[in-house]
Short mmCIF file of N, CA and C in Angstrom, two decimals:
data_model
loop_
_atom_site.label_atom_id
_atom_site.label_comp_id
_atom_site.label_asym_id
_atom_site.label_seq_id
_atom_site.Cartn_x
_atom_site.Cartn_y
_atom_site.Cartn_z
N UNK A 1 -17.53 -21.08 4.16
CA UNK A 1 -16.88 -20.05 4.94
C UNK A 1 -17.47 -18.71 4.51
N UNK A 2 -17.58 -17.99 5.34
CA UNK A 2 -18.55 -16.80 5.56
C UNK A 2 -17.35 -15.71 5.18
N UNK A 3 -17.30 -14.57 4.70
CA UNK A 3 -16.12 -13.44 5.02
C UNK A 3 -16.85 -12.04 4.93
N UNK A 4 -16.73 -11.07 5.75
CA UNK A 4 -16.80 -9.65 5.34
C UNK A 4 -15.96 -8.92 5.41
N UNK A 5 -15.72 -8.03 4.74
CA UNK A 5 -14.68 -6.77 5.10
C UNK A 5 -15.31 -5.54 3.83
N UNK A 6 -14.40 -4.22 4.82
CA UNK A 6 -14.94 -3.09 3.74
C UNK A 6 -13.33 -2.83 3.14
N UNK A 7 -13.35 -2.74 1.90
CA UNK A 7 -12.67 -1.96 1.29
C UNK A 7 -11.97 -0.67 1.29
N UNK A 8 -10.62 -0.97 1.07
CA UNK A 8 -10.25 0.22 1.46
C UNK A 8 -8.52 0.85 0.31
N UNK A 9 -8.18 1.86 -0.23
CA UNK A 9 -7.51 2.18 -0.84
C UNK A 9 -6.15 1.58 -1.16
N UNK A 10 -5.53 0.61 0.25
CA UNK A 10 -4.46 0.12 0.87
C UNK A 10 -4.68 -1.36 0.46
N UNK A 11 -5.97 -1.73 -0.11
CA UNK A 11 -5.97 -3.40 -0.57
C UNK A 11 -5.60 -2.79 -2.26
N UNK A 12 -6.26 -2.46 -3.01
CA UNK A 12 -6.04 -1.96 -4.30
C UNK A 12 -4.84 -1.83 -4.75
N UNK A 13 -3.72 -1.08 -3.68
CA UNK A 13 -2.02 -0.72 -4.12
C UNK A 13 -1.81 -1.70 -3.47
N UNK A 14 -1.88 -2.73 -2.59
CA UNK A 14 -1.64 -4.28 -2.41
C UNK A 14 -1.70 -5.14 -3.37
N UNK A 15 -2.71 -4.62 -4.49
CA UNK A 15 -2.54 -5.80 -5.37
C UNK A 15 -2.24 -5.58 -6.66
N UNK A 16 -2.32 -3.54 -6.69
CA UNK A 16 -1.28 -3.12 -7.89
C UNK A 16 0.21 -3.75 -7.94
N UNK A 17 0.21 -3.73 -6.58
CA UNK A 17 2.20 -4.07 -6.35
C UNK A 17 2.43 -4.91 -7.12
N UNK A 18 1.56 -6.28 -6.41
CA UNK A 18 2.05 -7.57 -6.37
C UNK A 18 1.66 -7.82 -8.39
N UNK A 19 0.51 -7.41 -8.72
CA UNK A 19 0.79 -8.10 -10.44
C UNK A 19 1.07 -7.20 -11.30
N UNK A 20 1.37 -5.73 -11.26
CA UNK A 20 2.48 -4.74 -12.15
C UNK A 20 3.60 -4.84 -11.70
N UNK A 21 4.55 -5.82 -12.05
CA UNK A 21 5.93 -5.75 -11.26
C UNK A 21 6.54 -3.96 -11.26
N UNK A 22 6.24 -3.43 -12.41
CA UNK A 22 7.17 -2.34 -12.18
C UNK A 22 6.68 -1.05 -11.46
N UNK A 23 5.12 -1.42 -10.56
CA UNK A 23 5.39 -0.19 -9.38
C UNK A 23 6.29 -0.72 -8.27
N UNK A 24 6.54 -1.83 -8.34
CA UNK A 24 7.68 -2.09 -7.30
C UNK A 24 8.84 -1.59 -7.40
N UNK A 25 9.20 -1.08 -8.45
CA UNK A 25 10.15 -0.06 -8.60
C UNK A 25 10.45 1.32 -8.81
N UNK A 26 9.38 1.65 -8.28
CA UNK A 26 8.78 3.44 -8.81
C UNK A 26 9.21 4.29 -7.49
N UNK A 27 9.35 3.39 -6.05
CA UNK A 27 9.61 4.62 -4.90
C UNK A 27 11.28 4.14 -5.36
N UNK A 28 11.90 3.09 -5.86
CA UNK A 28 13.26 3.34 -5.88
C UNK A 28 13.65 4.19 -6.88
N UNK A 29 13.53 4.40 -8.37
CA UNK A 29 13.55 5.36 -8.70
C UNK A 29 13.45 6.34 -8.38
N UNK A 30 12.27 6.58 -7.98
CA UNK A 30 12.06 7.86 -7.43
C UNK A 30 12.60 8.71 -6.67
N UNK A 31 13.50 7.30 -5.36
CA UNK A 31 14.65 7.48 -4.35
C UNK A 31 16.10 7.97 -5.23
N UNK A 32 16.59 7.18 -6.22
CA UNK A 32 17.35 7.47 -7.29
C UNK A 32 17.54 8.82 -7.34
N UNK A 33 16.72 9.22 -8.17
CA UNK A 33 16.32 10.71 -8.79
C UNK A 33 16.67 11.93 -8.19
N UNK A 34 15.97 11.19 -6.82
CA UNK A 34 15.80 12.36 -5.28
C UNK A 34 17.25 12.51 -5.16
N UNK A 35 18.28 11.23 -5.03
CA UNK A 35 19.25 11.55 -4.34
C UNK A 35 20.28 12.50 -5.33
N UNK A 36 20.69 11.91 -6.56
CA UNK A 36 20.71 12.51 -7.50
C UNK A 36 20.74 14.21 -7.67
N UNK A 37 19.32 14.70 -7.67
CA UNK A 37 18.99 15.81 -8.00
C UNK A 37 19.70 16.60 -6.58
N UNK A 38 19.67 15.97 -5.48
CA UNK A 38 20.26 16.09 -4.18
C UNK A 38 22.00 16.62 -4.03
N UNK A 39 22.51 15.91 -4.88
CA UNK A 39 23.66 15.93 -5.59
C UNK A 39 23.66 17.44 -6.18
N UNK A 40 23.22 17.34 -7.48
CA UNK A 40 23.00 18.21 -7.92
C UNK A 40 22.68 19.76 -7.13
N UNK A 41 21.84 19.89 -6.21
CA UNK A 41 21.90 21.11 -5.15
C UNK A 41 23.22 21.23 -4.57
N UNK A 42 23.69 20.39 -3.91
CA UNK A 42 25.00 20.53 -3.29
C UNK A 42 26.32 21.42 -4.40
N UNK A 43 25.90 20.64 -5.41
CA UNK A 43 27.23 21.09 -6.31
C UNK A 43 26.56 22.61 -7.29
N UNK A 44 25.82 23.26 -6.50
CA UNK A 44 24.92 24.67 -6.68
C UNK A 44 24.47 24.37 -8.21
N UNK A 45 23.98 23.80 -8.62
CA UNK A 45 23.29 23.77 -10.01
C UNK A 45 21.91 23.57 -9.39
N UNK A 46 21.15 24.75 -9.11
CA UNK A 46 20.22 25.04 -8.62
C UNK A 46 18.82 24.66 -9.22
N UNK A 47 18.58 25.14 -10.62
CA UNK A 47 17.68 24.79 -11.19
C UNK A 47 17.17 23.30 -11.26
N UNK A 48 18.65 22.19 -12.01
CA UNK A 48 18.07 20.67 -12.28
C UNK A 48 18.14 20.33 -11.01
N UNK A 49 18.42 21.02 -9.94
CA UNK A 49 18.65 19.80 -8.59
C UNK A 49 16.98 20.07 -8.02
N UNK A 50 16.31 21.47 -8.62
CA UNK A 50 15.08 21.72 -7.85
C UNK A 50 14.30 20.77 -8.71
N UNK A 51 14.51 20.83 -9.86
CA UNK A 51 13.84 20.36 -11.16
C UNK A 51 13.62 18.79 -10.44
N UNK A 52 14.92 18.11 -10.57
CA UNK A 52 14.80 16.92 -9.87
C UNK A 52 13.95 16.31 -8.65
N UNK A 53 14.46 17.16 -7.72
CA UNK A 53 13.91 16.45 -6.29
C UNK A 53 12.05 16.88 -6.68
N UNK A 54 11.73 17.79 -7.12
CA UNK A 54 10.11 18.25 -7.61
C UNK A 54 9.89 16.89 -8.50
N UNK A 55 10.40 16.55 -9.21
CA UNK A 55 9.82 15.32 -10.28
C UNK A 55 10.03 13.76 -9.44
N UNK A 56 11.20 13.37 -8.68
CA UNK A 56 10.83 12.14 -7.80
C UNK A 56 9.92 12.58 -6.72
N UNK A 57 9.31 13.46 -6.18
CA UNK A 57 8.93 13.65 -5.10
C UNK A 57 7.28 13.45 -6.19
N UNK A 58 6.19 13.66 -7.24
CA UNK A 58 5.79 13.18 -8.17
C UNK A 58 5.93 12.30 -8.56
N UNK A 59 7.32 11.60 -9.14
CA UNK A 59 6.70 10.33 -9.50
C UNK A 59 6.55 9.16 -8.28
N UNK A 60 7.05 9.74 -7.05
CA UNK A 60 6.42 8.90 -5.84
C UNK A 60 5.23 8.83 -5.43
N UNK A 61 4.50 9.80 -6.08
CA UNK A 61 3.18 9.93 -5.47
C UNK A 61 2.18 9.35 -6.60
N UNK A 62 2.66 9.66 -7.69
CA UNK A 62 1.65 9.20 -9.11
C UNK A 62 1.04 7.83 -8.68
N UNK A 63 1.62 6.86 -8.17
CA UNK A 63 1.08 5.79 -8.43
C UNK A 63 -0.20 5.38 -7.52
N UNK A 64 0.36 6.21 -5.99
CA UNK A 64 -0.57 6.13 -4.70
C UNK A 64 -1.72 7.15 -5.29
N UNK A 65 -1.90 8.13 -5.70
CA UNK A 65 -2.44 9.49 -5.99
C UNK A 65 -3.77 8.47 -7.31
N UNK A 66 -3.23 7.87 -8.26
CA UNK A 66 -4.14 7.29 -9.40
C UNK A 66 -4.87 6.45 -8.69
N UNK A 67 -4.04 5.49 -7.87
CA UNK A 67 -5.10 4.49 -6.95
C UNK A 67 -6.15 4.78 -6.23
N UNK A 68 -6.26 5.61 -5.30
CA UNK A 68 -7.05 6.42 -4.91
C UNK A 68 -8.04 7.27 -5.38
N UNK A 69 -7.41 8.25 -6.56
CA UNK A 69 -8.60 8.40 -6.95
C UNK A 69 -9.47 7.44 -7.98
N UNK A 70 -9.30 6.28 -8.32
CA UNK A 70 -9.53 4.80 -9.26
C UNK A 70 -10.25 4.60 -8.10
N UNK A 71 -10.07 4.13 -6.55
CA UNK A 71 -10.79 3.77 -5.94
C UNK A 71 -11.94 4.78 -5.31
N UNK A 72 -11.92 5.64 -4.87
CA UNK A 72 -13.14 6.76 -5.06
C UNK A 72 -14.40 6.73 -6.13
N UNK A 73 -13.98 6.76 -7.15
CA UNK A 73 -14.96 6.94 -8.28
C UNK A 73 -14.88 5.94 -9.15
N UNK A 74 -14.92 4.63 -8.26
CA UNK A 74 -15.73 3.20 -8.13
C UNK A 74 -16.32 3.14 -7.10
N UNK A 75 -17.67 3.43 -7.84
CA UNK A 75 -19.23 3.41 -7.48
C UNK A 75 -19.40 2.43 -5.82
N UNK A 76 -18.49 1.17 -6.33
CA UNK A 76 -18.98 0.30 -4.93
C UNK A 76 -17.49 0.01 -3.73
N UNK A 77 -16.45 0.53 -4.39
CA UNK A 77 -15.74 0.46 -3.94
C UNK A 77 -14.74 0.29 -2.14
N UNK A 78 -16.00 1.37 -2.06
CA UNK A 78 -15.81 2.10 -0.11
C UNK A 78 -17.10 0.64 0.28
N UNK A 79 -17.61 0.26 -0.50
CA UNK A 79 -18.64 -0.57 0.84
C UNK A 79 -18.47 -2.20 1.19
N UNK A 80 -19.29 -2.09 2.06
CA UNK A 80 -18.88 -3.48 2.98
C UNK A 80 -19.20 -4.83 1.84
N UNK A 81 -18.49 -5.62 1.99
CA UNK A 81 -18.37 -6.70 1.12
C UNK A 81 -18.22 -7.99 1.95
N UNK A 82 -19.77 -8.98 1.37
CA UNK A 82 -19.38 -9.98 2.07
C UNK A 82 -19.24 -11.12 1.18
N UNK A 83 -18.57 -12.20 1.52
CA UNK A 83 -17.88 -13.85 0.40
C UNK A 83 -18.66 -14.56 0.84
N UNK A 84 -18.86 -15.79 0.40
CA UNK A 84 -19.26 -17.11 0.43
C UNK A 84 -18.26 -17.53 0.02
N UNK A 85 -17.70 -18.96 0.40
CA UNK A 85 -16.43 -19.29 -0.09
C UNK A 85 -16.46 -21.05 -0.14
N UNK A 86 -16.72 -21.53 -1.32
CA UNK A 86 -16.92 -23.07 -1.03
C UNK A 86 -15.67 -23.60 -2.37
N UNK A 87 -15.78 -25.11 -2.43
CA UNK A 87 -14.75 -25.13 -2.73
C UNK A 87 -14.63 -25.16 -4.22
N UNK A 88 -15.45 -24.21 -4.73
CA UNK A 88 -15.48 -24.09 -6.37
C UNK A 88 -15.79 -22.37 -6.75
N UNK A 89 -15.72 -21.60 -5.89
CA UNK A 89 -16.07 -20.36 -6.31
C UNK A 89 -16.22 -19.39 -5.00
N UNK A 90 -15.68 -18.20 -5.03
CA UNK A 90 -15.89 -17.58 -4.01
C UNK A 90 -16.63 -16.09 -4.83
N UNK A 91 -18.57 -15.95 -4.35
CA UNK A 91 -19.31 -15.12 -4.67
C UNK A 91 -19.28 -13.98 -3.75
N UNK A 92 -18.84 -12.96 -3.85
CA UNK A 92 -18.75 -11.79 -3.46
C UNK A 92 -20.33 -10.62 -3.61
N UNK A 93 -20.55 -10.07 -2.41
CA UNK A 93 -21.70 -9.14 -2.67
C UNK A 93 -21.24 -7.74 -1.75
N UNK A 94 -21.70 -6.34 -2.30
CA UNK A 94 -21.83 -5.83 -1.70
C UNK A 94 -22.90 -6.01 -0.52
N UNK A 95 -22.55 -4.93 1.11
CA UNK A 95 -23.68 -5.67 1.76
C UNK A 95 -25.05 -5.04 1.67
N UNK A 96 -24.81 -3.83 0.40
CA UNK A 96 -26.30 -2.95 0.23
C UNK A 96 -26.93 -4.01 -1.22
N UNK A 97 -26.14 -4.95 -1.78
CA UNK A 97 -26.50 -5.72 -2.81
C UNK A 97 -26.46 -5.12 -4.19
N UNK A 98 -25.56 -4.43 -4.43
CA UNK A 98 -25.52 -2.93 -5.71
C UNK A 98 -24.24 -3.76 -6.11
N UNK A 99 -23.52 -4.79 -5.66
CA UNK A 99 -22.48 -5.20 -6.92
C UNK A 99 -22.58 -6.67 -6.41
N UNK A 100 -22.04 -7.77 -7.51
CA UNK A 100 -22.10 -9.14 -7.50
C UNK A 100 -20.91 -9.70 -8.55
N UNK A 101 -20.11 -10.28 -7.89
CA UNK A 101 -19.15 -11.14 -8.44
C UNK A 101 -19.15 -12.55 -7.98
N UNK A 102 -19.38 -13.41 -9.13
CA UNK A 102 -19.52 -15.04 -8.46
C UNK A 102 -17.53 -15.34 -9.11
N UNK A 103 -16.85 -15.57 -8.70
CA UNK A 103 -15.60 -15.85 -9.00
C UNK A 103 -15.65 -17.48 -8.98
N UNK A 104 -15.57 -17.97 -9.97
CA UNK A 104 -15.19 -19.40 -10.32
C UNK A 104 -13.62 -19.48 -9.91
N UNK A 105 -13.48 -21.15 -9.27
CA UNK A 105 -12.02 -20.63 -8.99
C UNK A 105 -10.82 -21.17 -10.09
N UNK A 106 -11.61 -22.16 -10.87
CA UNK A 106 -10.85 -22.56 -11.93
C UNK A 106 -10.78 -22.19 -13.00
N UNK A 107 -11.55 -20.90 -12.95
CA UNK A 107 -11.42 -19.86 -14.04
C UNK A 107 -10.23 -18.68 -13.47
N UNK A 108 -9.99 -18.63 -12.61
CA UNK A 108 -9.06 -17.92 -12.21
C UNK A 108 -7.54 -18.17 -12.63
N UNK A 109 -6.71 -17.39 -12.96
CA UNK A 109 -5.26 -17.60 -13.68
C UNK A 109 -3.74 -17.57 -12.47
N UNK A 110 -4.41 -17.43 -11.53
CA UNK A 110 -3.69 -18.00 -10.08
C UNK A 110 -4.01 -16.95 -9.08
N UNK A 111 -3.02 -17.21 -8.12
CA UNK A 111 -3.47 -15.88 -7.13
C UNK A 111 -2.18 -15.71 -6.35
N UNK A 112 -1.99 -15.15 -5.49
CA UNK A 112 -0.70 -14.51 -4.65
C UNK A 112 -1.37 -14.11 -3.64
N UNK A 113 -0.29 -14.38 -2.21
CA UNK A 113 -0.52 -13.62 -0.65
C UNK A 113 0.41 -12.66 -0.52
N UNK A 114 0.12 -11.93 -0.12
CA UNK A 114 0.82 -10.86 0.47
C UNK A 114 0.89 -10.68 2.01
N UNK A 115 1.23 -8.99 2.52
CA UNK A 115 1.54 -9.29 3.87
C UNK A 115 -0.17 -8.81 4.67
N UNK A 116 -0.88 -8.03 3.88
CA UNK A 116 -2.09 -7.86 3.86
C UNK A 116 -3.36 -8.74 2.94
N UNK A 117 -3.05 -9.11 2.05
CA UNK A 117 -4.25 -9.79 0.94
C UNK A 117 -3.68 -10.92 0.55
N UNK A 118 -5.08 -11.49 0.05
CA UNK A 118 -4.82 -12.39 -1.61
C UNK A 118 -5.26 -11.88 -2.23
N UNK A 119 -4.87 -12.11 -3.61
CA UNK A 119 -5.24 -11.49 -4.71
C UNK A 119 -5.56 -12.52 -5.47
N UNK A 120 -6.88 -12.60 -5.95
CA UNK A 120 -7.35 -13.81 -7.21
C UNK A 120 -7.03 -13.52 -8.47
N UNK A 121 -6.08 -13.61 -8.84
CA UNK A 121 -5.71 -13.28 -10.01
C UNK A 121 -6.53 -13.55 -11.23
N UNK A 122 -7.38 -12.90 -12.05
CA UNK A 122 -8.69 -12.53 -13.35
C UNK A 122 -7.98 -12.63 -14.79
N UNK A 123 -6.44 -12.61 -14.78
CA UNK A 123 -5.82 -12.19 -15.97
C UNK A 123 -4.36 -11.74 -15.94
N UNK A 124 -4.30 -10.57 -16.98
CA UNK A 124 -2.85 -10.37 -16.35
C UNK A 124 -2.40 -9.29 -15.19
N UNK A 125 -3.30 -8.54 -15.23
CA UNK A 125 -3.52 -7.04 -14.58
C UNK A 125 -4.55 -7.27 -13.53
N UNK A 126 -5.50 -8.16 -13.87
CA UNK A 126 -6.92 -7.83 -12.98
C UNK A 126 -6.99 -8.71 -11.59
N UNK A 127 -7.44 -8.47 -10.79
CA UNK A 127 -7.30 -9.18 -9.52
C UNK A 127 -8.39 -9.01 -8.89
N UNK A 128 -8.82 -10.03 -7.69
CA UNK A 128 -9.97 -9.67 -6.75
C UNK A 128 -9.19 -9.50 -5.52
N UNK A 129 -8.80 -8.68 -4.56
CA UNK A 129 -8.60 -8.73 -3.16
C UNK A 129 -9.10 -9.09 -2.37
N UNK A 130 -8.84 -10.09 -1.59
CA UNK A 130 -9.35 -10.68 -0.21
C UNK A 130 -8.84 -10.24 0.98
N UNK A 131 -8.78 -9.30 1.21
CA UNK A 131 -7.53 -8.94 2.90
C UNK A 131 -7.79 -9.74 3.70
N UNK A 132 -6.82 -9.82 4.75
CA UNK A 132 -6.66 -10.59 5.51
C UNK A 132 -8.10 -10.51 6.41
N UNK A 133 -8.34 -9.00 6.90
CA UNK A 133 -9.07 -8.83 7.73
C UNK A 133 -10.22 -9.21 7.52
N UNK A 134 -10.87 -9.79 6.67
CA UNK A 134 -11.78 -10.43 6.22
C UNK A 134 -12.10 -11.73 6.96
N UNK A 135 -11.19 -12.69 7.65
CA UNK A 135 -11.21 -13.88 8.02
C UNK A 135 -11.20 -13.17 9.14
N UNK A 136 -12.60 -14.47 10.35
CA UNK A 136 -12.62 -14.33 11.63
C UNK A 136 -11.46 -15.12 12.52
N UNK A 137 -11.09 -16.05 11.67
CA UNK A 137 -9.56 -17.11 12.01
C UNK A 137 -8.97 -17.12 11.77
N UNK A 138 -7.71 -17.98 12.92
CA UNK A 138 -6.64 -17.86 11.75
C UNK A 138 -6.55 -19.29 11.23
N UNK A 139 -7.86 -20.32 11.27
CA UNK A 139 -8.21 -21.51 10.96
C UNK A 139 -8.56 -20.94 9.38
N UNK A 140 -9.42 -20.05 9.31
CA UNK A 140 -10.07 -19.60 8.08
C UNK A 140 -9.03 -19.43 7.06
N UNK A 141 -8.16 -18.36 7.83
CA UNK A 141 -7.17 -18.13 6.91
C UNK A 141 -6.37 -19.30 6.13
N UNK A 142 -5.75 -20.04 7.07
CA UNK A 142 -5.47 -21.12 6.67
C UNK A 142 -6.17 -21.94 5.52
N UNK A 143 -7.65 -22.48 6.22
CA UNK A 143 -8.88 -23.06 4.96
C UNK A 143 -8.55 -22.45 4.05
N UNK A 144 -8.96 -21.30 3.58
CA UNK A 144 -8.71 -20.47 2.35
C UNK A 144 -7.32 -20.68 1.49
N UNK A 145 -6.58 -20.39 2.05
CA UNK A 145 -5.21 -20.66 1.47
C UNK A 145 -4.86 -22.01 1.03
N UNK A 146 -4.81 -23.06 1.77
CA UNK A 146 -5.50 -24.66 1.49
C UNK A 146 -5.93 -24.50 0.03
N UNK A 147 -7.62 -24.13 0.38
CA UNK A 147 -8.12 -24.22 -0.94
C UNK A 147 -7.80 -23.79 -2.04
N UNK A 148 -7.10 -22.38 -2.37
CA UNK A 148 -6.37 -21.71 -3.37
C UNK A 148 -5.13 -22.84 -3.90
N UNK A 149 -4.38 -23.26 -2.31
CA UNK A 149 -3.47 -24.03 -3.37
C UNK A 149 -3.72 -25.64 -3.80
N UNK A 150 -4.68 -26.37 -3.46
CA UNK A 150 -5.48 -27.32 -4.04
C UNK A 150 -6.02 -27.03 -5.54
N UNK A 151 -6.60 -25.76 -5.73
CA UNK A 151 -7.39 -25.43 -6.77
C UNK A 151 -6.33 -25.10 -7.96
N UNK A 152 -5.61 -24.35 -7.44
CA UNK A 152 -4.82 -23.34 -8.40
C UNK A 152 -3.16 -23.58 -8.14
N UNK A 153 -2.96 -24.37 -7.14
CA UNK A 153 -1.36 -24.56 -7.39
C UNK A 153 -0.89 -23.55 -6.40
N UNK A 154 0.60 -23.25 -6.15
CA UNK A 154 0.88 -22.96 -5.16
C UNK A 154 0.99 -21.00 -5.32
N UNK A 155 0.94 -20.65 -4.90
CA UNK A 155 0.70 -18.74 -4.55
C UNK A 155 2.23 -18.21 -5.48
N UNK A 156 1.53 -17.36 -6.71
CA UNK A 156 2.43 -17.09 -7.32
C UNK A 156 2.74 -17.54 -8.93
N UNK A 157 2.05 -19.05 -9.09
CA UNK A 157 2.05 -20.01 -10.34
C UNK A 157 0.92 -20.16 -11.11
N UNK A 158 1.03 -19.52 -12.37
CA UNK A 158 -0.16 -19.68 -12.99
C UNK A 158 -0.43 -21.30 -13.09
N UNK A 159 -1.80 -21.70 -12.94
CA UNK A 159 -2.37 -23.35 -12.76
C UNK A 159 -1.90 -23.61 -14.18
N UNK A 160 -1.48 -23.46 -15.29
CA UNK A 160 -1.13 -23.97 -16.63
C UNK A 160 0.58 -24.04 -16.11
N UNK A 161 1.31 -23.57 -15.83
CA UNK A 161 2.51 -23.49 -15.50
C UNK A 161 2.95 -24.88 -15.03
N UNK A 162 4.45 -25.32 -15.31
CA UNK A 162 5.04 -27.26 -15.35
C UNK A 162 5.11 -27.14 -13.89
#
């Protein structure tokens, strides 16, 4: 199976989400804080309520704001990327040939779907993104997913896991 797609800022916080559990909780906090400090204006305590809504309205952005610029100033990041995908490794190339990842898949420590990607999970933090848009099918998609959970067990379970 053949795949291309280009990269883009929105696969990266797709797959921050899914293996740092706790940015999944950073716009609720953040919502917290807001409402909070919100509070705080109403009941004229002017300063911590500005103080407040200024610091969730920041820490909502910190996480989108680091990703972005993390993905910028990676060198290969913005370019087109194409897979080979057989049933022992999916080799990744840029399509100017300036980066190369051969991903073994039983070296991999599991992987997860989302509502946009998979993510090949490298470790505990590290991941490869596959977006969806990458597949010309929705046969492909399927194949792929198949093969992940043949290889690695079902989306979500590290392959050592009972």
């Amino acid at each position: 199976m053949r795949l291309r797609w280009t990269p883009v800022p929105a696969d990266w916080a797709d797959g921050v989400r899914a293996v740092v559990p706790f940015t999944r909780w950073v716009p609720w906090f953040a919502a917290a804080l807001g409402a909070f400090s919100v509070v705080l204006l109403v009941l004229g305590l002017t300063p911590p309520g500005v103080f407040g809504v200024i610091s969730a309205a920041v820490i909502a952005v910190i996480p989108f704001a680091a990703i972005r610029h993390a993905f910028r100033g990676n060198p290969v990041a913005g370019r087109t990327v194409t897979a080979d995908v057989d049933e022992h490794s999916v080799r990744m190339m840029t399509a100017d040939g300036s980066a190369y990842s051969d991903v073994v898949l039983t070296d991999l420590t599991g992987w997860v779907e989302t509502e946009r990607s998979f993510l090949l999970r490298t470790g505990p933090s590290g991941f490869h993104p596959v977006p969806g848009r990458a597949f010309d099918t929705t046969e492909d998609l399927d194949a792929f997913r198949d093969l992940l959970t043949r290889t690695l067990g079902p989306a979500g379970v590290p392959p050592s896991a009972p």
